[in-house]
PDB file of C-alpha atoms in Angstrom:
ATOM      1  CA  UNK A   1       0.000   0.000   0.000  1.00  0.00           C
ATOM      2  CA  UNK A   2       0.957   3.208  -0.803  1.00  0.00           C
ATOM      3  CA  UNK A   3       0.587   6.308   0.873  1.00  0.00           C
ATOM      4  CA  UNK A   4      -1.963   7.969  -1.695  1.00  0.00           C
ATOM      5  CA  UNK A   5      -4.073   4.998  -1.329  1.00  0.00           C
ATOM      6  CA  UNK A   6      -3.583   5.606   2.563  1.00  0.00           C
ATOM      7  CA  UNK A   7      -4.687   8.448   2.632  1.00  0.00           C
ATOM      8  CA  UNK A   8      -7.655   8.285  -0.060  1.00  0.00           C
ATOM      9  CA  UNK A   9      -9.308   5.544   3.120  1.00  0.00           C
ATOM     10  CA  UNK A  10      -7.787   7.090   6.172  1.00  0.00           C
ATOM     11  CA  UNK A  11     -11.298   8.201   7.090  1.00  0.00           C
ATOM     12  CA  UNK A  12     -13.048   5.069   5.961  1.00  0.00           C
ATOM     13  CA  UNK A  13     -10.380   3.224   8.145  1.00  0.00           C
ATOM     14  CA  UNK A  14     -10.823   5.721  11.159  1.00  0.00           C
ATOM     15  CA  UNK A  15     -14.656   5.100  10.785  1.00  0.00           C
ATOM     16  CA  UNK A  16     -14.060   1.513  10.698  1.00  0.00           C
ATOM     17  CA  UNK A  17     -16.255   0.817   7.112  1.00  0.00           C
ATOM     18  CA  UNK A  18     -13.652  -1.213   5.704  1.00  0.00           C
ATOM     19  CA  UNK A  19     -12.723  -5.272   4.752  1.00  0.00           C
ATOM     20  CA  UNK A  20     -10.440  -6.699   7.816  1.00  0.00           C
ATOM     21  CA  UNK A  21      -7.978  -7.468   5.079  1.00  0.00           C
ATOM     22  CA  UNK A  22      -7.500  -3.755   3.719  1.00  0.00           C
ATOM     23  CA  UNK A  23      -7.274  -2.420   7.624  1.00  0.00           C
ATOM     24  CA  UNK A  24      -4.363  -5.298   8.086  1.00  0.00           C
ATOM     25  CA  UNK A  25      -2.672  -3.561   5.043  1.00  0.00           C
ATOM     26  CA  UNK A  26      -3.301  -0.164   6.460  1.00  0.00           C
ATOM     27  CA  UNK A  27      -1.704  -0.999   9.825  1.00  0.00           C
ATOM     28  CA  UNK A  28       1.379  -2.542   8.474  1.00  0.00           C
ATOM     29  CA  UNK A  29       1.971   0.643   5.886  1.00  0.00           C
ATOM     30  CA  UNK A  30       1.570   2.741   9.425  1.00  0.00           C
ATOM     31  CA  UNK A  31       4.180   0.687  10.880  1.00  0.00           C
ATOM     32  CA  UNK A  32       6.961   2.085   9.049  1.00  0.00           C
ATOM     33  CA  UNK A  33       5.279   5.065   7.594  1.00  0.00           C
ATOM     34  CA  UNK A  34       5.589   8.750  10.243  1.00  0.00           C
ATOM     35  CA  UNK A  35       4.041  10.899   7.692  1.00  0.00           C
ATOM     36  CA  UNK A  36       0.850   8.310   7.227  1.00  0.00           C
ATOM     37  CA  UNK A  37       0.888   8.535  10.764  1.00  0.00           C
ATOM     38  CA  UNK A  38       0.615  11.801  11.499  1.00  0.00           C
ATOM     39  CA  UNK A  39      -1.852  12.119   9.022  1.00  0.00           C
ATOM     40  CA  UNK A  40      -4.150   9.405  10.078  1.00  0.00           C
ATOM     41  CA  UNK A  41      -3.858  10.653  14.084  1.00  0.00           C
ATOM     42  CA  UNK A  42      -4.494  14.429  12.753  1.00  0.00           C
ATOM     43  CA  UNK A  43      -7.838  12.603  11.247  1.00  0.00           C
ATOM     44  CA  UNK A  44      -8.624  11.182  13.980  1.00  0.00           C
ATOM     45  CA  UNK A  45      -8.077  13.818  16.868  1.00  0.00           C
ATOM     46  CA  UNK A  46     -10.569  15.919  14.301  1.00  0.00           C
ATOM     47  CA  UNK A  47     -13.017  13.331  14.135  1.00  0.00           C
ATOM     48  CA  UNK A  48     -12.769  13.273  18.009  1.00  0.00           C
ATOM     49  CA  UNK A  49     -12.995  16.756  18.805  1.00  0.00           C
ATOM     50  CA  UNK A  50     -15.964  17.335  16.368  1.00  0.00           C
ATOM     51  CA  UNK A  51     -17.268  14.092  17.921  1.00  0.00           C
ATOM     52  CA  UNK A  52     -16.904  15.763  21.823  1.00  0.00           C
ATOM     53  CA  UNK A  53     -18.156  18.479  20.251  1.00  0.00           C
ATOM     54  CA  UNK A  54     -21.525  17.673  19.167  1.00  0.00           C
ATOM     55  CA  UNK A  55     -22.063  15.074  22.218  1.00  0.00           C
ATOM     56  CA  UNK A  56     -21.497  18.044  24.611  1.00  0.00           C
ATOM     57  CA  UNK A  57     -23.829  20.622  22.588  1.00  0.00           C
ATOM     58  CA  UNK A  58     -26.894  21.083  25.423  1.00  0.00           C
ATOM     59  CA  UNK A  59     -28.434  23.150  22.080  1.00  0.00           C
ATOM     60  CA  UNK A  60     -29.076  19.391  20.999  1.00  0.00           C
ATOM     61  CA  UNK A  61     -30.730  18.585  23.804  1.00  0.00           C
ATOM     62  CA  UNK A  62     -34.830  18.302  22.637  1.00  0.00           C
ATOM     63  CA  UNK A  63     -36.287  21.560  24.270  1.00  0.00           C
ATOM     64  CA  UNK A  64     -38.951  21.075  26.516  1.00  0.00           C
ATOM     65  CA  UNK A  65     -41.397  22.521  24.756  1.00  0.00           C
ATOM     66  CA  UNK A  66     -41.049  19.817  21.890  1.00  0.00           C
ATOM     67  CA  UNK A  67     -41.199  17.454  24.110  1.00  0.00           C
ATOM     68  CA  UNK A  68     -44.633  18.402  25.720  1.00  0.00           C
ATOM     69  CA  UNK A  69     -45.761  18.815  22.549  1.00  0.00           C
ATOM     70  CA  UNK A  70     -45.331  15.713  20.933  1.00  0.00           C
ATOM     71  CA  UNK A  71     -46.543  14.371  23.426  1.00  0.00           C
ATOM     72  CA  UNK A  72     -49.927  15.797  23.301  1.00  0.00           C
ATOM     73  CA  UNK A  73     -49.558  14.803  19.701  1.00  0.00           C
ATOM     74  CA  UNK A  74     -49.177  11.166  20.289  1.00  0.00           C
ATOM     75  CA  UNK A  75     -51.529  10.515  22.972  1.00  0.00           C
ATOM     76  CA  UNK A  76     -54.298  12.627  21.058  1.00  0.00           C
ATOM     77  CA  UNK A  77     -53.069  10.214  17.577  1.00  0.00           C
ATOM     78  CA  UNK A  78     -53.785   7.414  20.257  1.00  0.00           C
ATOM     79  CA  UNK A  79     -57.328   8.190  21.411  1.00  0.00           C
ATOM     80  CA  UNK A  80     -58.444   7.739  17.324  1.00  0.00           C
ATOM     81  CA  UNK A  81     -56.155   4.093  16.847  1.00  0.00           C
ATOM     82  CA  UNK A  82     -59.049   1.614  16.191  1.00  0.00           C
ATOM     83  CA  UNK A  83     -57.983  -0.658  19.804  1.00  0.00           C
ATOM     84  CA  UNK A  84     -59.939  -2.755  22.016  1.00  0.00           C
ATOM     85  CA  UNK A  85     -60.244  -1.231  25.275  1.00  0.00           C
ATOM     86  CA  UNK A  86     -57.850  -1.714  27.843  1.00  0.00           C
ATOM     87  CA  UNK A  87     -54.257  -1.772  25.374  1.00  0.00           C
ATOM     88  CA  UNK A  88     -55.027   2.028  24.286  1.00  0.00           C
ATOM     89  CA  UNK A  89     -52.122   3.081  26.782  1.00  0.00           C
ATOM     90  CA  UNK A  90     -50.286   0.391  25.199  1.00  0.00           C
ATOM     91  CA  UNK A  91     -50.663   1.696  22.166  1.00  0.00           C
ATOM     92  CA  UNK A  92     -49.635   5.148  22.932  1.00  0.00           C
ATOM     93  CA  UNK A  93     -46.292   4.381  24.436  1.00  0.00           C
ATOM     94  CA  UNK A  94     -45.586   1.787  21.388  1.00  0.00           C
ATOM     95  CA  UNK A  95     -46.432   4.777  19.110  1.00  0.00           C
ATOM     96  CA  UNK A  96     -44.232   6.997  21.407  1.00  0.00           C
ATOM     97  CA  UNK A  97     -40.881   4.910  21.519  1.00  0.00           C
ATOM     98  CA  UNK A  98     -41.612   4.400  17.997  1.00  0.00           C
ATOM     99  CA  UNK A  99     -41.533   8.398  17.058  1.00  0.00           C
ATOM    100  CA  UNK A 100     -38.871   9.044  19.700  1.00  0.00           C
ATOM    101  CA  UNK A 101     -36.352   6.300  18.461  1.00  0.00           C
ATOM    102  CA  UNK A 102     -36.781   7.641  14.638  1.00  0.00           C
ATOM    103  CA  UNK A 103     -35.897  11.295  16.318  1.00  0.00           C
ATOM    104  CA  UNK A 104     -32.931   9.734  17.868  1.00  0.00           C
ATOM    105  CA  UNK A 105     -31.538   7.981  14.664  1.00  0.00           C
ATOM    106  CA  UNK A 106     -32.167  10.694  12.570  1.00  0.00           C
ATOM    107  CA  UNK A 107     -29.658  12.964  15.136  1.00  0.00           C
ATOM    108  CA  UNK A 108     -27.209  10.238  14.948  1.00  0.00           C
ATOM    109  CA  UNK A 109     -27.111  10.307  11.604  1.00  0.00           C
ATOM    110  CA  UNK A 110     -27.036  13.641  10.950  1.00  0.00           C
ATOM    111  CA  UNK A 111     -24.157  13.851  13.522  1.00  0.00           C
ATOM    112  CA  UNK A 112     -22.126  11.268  11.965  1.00  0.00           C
ATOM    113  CA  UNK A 113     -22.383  13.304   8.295  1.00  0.00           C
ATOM    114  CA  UNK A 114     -21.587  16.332   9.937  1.00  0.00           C
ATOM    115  CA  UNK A 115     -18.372  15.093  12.111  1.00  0.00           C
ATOM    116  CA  UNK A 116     -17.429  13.465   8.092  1.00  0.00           C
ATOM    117  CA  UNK A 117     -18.680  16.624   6.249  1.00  0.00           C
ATOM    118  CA  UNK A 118     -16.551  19.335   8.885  1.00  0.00           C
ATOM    119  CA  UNK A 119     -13.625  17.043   9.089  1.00  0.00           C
ATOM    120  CA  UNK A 120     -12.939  17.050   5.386  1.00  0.00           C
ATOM    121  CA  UNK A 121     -13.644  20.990   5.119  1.00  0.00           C
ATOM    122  CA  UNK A 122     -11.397  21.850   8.288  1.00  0.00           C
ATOM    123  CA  UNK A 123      -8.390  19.745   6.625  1.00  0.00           C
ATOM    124  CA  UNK A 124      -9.470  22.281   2.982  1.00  0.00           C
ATOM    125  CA  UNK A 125      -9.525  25.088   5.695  1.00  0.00           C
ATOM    126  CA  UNK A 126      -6.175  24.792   6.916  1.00  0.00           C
ATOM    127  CA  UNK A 127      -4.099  23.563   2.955  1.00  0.00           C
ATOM    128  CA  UNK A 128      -5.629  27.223   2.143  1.00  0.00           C
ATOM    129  CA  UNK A 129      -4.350  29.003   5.148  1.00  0.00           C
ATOM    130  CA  UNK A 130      -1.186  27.423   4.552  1.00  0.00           C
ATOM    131  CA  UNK A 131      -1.146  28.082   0.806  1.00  0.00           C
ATOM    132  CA  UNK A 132      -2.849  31.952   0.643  1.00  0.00           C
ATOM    133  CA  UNK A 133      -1.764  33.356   4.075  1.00  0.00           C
ATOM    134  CA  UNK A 134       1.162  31.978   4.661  1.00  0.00           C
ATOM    135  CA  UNK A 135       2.588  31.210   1.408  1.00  0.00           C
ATOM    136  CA  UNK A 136       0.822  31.972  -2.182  1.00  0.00           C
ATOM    137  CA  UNK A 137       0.421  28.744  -3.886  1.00  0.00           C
ATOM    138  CA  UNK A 138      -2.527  28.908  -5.481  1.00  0.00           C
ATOM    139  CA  UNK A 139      -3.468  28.001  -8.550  1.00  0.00           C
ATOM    140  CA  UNK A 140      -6.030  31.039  -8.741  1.00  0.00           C
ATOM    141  CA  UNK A 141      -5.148  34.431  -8.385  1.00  0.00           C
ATOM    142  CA  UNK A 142      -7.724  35.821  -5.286  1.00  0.00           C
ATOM    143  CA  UNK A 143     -10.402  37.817  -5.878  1.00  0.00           C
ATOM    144  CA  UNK A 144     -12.423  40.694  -3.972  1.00  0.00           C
ATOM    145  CA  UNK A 145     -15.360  40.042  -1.935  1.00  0.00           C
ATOM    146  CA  UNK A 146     -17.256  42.354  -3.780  1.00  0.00           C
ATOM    147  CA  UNK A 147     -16.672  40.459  -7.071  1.00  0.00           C
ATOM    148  CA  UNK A 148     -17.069  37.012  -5.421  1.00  0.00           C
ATOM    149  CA  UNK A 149     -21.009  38.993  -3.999  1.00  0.00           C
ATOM    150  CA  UNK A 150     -21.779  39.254  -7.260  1.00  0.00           C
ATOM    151  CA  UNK A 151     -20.722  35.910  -9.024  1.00  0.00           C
ATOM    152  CA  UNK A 152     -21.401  33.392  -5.973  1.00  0.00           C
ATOM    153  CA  UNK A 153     -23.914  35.004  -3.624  1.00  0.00           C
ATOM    154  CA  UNK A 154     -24.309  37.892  -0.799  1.00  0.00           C
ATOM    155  CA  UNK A 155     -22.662  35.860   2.107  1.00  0.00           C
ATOM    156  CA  UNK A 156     -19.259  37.214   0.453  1.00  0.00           C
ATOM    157  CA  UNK A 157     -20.445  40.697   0.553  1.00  0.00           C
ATOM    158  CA  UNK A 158     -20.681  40.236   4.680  1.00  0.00           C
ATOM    159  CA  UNK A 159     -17.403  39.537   4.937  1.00  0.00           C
ATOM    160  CA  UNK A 160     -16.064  42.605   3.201  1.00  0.00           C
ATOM    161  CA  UNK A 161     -16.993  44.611   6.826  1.00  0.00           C
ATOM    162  CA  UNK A 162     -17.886  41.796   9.371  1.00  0.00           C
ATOM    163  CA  UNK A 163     -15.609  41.487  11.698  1.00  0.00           C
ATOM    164  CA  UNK A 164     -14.170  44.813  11.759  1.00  0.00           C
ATOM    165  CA  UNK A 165     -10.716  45.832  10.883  1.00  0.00           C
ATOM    166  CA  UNK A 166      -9.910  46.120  14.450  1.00  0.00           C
ATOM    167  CA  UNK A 167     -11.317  43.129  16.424  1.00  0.00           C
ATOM    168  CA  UNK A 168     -11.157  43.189  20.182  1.00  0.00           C
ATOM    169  CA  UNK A 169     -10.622  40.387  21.944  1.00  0.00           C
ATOM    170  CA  UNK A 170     -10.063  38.908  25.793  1.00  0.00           C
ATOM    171  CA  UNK A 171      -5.898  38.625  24.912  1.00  0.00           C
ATOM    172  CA  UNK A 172      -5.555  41.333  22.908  1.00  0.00           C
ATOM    173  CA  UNK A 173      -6.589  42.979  19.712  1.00  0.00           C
ATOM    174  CA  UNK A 174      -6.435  41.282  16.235  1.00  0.00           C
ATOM    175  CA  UNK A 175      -5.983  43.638  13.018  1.00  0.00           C
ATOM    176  CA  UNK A 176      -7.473  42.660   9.673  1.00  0.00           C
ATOM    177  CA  UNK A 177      -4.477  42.519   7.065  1.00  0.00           C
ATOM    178  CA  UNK A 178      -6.603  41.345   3.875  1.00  0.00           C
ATOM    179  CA  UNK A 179     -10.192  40.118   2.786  1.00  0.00           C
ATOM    180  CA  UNK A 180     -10.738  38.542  -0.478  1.00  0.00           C
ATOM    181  CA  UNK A 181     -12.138  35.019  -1.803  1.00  0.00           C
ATOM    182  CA  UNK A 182     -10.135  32.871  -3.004  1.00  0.00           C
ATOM    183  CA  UNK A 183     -10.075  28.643  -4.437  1.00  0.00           C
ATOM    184  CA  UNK A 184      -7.982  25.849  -2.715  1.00  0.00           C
ATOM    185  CA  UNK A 185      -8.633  21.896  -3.647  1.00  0.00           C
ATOM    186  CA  UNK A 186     -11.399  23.257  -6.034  1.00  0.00           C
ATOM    187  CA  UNK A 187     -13.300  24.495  -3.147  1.00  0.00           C
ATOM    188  CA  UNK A 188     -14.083  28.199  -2.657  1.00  0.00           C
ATOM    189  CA  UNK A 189     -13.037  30.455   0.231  1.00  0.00           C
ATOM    190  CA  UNK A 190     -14.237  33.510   1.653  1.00  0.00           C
ATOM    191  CA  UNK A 191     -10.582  34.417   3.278  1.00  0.00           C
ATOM    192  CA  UNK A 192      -9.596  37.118   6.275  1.00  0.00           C
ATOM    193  CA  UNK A 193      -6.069  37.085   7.283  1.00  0.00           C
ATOM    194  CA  UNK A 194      -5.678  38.577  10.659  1.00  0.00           C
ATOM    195  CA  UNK A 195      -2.613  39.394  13.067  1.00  0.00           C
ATOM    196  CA  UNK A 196      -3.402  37.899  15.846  1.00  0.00           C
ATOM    197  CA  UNK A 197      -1.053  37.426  19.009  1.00  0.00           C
ATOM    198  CA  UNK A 198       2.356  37.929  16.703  1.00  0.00           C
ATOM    199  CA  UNK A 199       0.874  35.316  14.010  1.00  0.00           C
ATOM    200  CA  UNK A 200      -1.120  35.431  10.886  1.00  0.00           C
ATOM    201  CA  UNK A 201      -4.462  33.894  11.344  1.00  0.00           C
ATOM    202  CA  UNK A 202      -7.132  33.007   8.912  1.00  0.00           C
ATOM    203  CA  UNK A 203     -10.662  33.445   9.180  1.00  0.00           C
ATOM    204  CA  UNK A 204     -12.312  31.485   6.139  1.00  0.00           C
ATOM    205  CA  UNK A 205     -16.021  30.947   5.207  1.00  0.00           C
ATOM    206  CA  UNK A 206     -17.006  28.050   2.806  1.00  0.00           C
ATOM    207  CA  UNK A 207     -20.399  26.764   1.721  1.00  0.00           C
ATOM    208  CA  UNK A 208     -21.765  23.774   3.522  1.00  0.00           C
ATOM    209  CA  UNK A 209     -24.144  21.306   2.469  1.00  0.00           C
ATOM    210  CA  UNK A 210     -27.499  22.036   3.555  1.00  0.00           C
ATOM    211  CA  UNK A 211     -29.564  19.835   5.557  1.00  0.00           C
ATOM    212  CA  UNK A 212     -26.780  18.649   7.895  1.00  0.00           C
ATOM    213  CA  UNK A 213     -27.318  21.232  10.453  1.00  0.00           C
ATOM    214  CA  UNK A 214     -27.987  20.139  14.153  1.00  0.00           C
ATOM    215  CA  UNK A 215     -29.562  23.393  15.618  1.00  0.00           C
ATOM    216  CA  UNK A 216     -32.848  23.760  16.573  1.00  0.00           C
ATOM    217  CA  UNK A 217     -35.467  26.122  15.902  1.00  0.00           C
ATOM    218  CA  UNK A 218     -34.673  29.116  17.500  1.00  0.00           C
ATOM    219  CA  UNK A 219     -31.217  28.508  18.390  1.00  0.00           C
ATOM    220  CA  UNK A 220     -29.805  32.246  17.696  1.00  0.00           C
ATOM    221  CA  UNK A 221     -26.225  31.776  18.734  1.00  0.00           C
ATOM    222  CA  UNK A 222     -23.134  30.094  17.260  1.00  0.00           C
ATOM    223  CA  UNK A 223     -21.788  27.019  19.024  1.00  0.00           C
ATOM    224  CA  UNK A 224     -17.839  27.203  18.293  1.00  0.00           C
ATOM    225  CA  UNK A 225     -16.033  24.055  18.757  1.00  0.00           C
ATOM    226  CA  UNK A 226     -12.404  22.675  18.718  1.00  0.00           C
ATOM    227  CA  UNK A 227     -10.705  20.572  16.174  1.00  0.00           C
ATOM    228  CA  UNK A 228      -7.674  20.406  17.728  1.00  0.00           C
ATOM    229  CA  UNK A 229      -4.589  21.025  15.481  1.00  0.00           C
ATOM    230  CA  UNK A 230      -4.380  19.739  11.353  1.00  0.00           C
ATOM    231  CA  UNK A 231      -0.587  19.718  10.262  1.00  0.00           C
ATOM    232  CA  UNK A 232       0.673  21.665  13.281  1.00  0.00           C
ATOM    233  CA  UNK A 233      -2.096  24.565  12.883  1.00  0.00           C
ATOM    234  CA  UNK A 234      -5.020  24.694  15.687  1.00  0.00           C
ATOM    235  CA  UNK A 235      -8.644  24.936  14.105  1.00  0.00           C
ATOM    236  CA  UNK A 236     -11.221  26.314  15.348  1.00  0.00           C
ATOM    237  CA  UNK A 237     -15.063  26.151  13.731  1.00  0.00           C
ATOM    238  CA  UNK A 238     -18.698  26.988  14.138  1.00  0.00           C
ATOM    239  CA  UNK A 239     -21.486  26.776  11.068  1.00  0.00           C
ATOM    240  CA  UNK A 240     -24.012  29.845  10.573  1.00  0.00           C
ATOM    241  CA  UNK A 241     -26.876  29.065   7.542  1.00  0.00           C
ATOM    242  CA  UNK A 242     -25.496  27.577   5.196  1.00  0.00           C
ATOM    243  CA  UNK A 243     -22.202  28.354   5.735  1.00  0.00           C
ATOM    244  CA  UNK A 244     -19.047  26.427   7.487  1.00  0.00           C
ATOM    245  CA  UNK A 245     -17.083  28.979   9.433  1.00  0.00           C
ATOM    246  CA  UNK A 246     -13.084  28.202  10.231  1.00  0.00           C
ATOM    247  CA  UNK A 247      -9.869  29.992  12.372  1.00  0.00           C
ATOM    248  CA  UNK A 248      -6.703  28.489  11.560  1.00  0.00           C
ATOM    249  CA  UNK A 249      -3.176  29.676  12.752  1.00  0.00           C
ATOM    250  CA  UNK A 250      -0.129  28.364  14.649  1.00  0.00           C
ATOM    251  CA  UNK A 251      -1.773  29.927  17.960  1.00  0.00           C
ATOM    252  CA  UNK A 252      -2.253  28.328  20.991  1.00  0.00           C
ATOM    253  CA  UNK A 253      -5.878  26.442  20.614  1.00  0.00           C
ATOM    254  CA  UNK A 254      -7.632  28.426  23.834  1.00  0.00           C
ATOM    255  CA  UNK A 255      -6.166  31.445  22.395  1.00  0.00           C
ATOM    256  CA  UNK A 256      -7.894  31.103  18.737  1.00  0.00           C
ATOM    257  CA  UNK A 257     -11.010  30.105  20.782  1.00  0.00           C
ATOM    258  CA  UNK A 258     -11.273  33.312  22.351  1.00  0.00           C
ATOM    259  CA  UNK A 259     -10.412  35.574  19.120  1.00  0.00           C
ATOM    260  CA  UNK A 260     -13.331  33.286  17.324  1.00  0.00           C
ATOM    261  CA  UNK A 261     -15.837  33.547  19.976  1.00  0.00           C
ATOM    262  CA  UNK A 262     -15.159  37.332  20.354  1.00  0.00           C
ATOM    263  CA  UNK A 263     -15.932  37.677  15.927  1.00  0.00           C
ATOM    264  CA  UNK A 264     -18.753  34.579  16.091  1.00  0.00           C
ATOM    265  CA  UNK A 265     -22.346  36.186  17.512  1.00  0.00           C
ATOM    266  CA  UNK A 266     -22.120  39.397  15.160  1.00  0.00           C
ATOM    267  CA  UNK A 267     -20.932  37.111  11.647  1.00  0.00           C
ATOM    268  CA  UNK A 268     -23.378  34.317  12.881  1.00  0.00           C
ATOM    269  CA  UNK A 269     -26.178  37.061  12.814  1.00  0.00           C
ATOM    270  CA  UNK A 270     -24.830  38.217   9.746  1.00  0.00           C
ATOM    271  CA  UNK A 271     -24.726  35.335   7.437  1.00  0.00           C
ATOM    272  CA  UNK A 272     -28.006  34.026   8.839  1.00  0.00           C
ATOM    273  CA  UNK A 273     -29.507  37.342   6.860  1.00  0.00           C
ATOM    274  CA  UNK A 274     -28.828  36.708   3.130  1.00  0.00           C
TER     275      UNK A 274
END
């Protein structure tokens, strides 16, 4: 095995979807392979932190509300099921773990894409803060927000003034160096490059599939969450609409925590607008 083909099933392997055979082969190549390795446990602490992530989200939690009212729902569905008396109540708590379990899988499964879905875009996240902000290797030459608004869609045009040039946060202030969009792995970027406690940081926006969202109705505030660090640079994330928000830079992880929660209400409110 070579390491392409390593790393083409690294997350198949990490989510445990392949043949015994093939994760034999992978384990031997990791053996005698440190740059698979790294790779594969940069995957994994990812997976992991998006993983802790979610679990610990209280947002997820059902609110009360829903609960009381599906469960006027079901007992009133109950009273009209065409039973012989004495196994109505039966009925309504068969109907009731029946609705409930089909809630719970469907939040599994939209967990499990998400962790998948954020893990591959954090990893496209960080190759384009390495390859615009730190070092231009890009295939594309950047373009301005403005022109990205009017190709691609409004959400660009909010990052031409959200956050501000001057961003205060809990360490220390952060100063806006550039804004423009710009295209690494054939996936689009809205891209900030900050200054940010003697480092350049990157704040990058990026579509995200639709659909996969776990927030409830009325959830109005961002949940940021740790992906610990993706070739040596900590990651930081936190979706708003339909977009996946990222902060990568060589910065300690609590440290690019605070900078994102101090830029996430306002840019949340923002891109839930257009």
């Amino acid at each position: 095995m070579e390491c392409r083909d390593l790393r083409e099933m690294a997350d198949s392997f990490l989510a445990e979807e392949l043949l015994t055979e093939t994760n034999h082969e992978i384990l031997r190549h990791l053996e005698t392979c440190r740059a698979c390795r790294a790779d594969v446990a940069a995957r994994r602490a990812v997976r992991e932190g998006i993983r802790r992530a979610v679990q610990n989200a209280s947002s997820l939690d059902p609110r009360p509300e829903f609960i009381a009212q599906l469960r006027t729902y079901l007992a009133n569905e109950a009273r009209h099921l065409p039973v012989r008396r004495g196994i109505k109540l039966r009925g309504w708590w068969a109907l009731a773990a029946t609705v409930l379990l089909a809630v719970a899988i469907g939040f599994a499964y939209r967990g499990r894409d998400l962790i998948t879905t954020t893990a591959t875009l954090a990893r496209a996240a960080v190759g384009d803060h390495r390859n615009c902000a730190l070092q231009f290797k890009l295939a594309e030459q950047p373009i301005s927000l403005e022109d990205a608004a009017q190709r691609y869609g409004a959400a660009y045009r909010v990052l031409e003034t959200v956050p501000p040039n001057d961003v205060v946060t809990a360490l220390g202030p952060a100063h806006v160096l550039e804004r423009h969009a710009c295209v690494y792995g054939g996936r689009r970027f809205a891209h900030i490059v900050l200054e940010y406690r003697g480092e350049r940081v990157s704040l990058l926006v990026t579509a995200a599939k639709r659909g996969l969202e776990l927030a409830l109705p009325g959830e109005t505030l961002p949940h940021v969450s740790s992906a610990g660090r993706i070739d040596d640079i900590s990651v930081v994330s936190f979706r708003a609409s339909g977009q996946m928000v990222f902060f990568a830079g060589d910065v300690a992880q609590a440290d690019l925590m605070t900078l994102a929660e101090a830029v996430a209400e306002p840019l949340y409110r923002e891109l839930a607008g257009v």
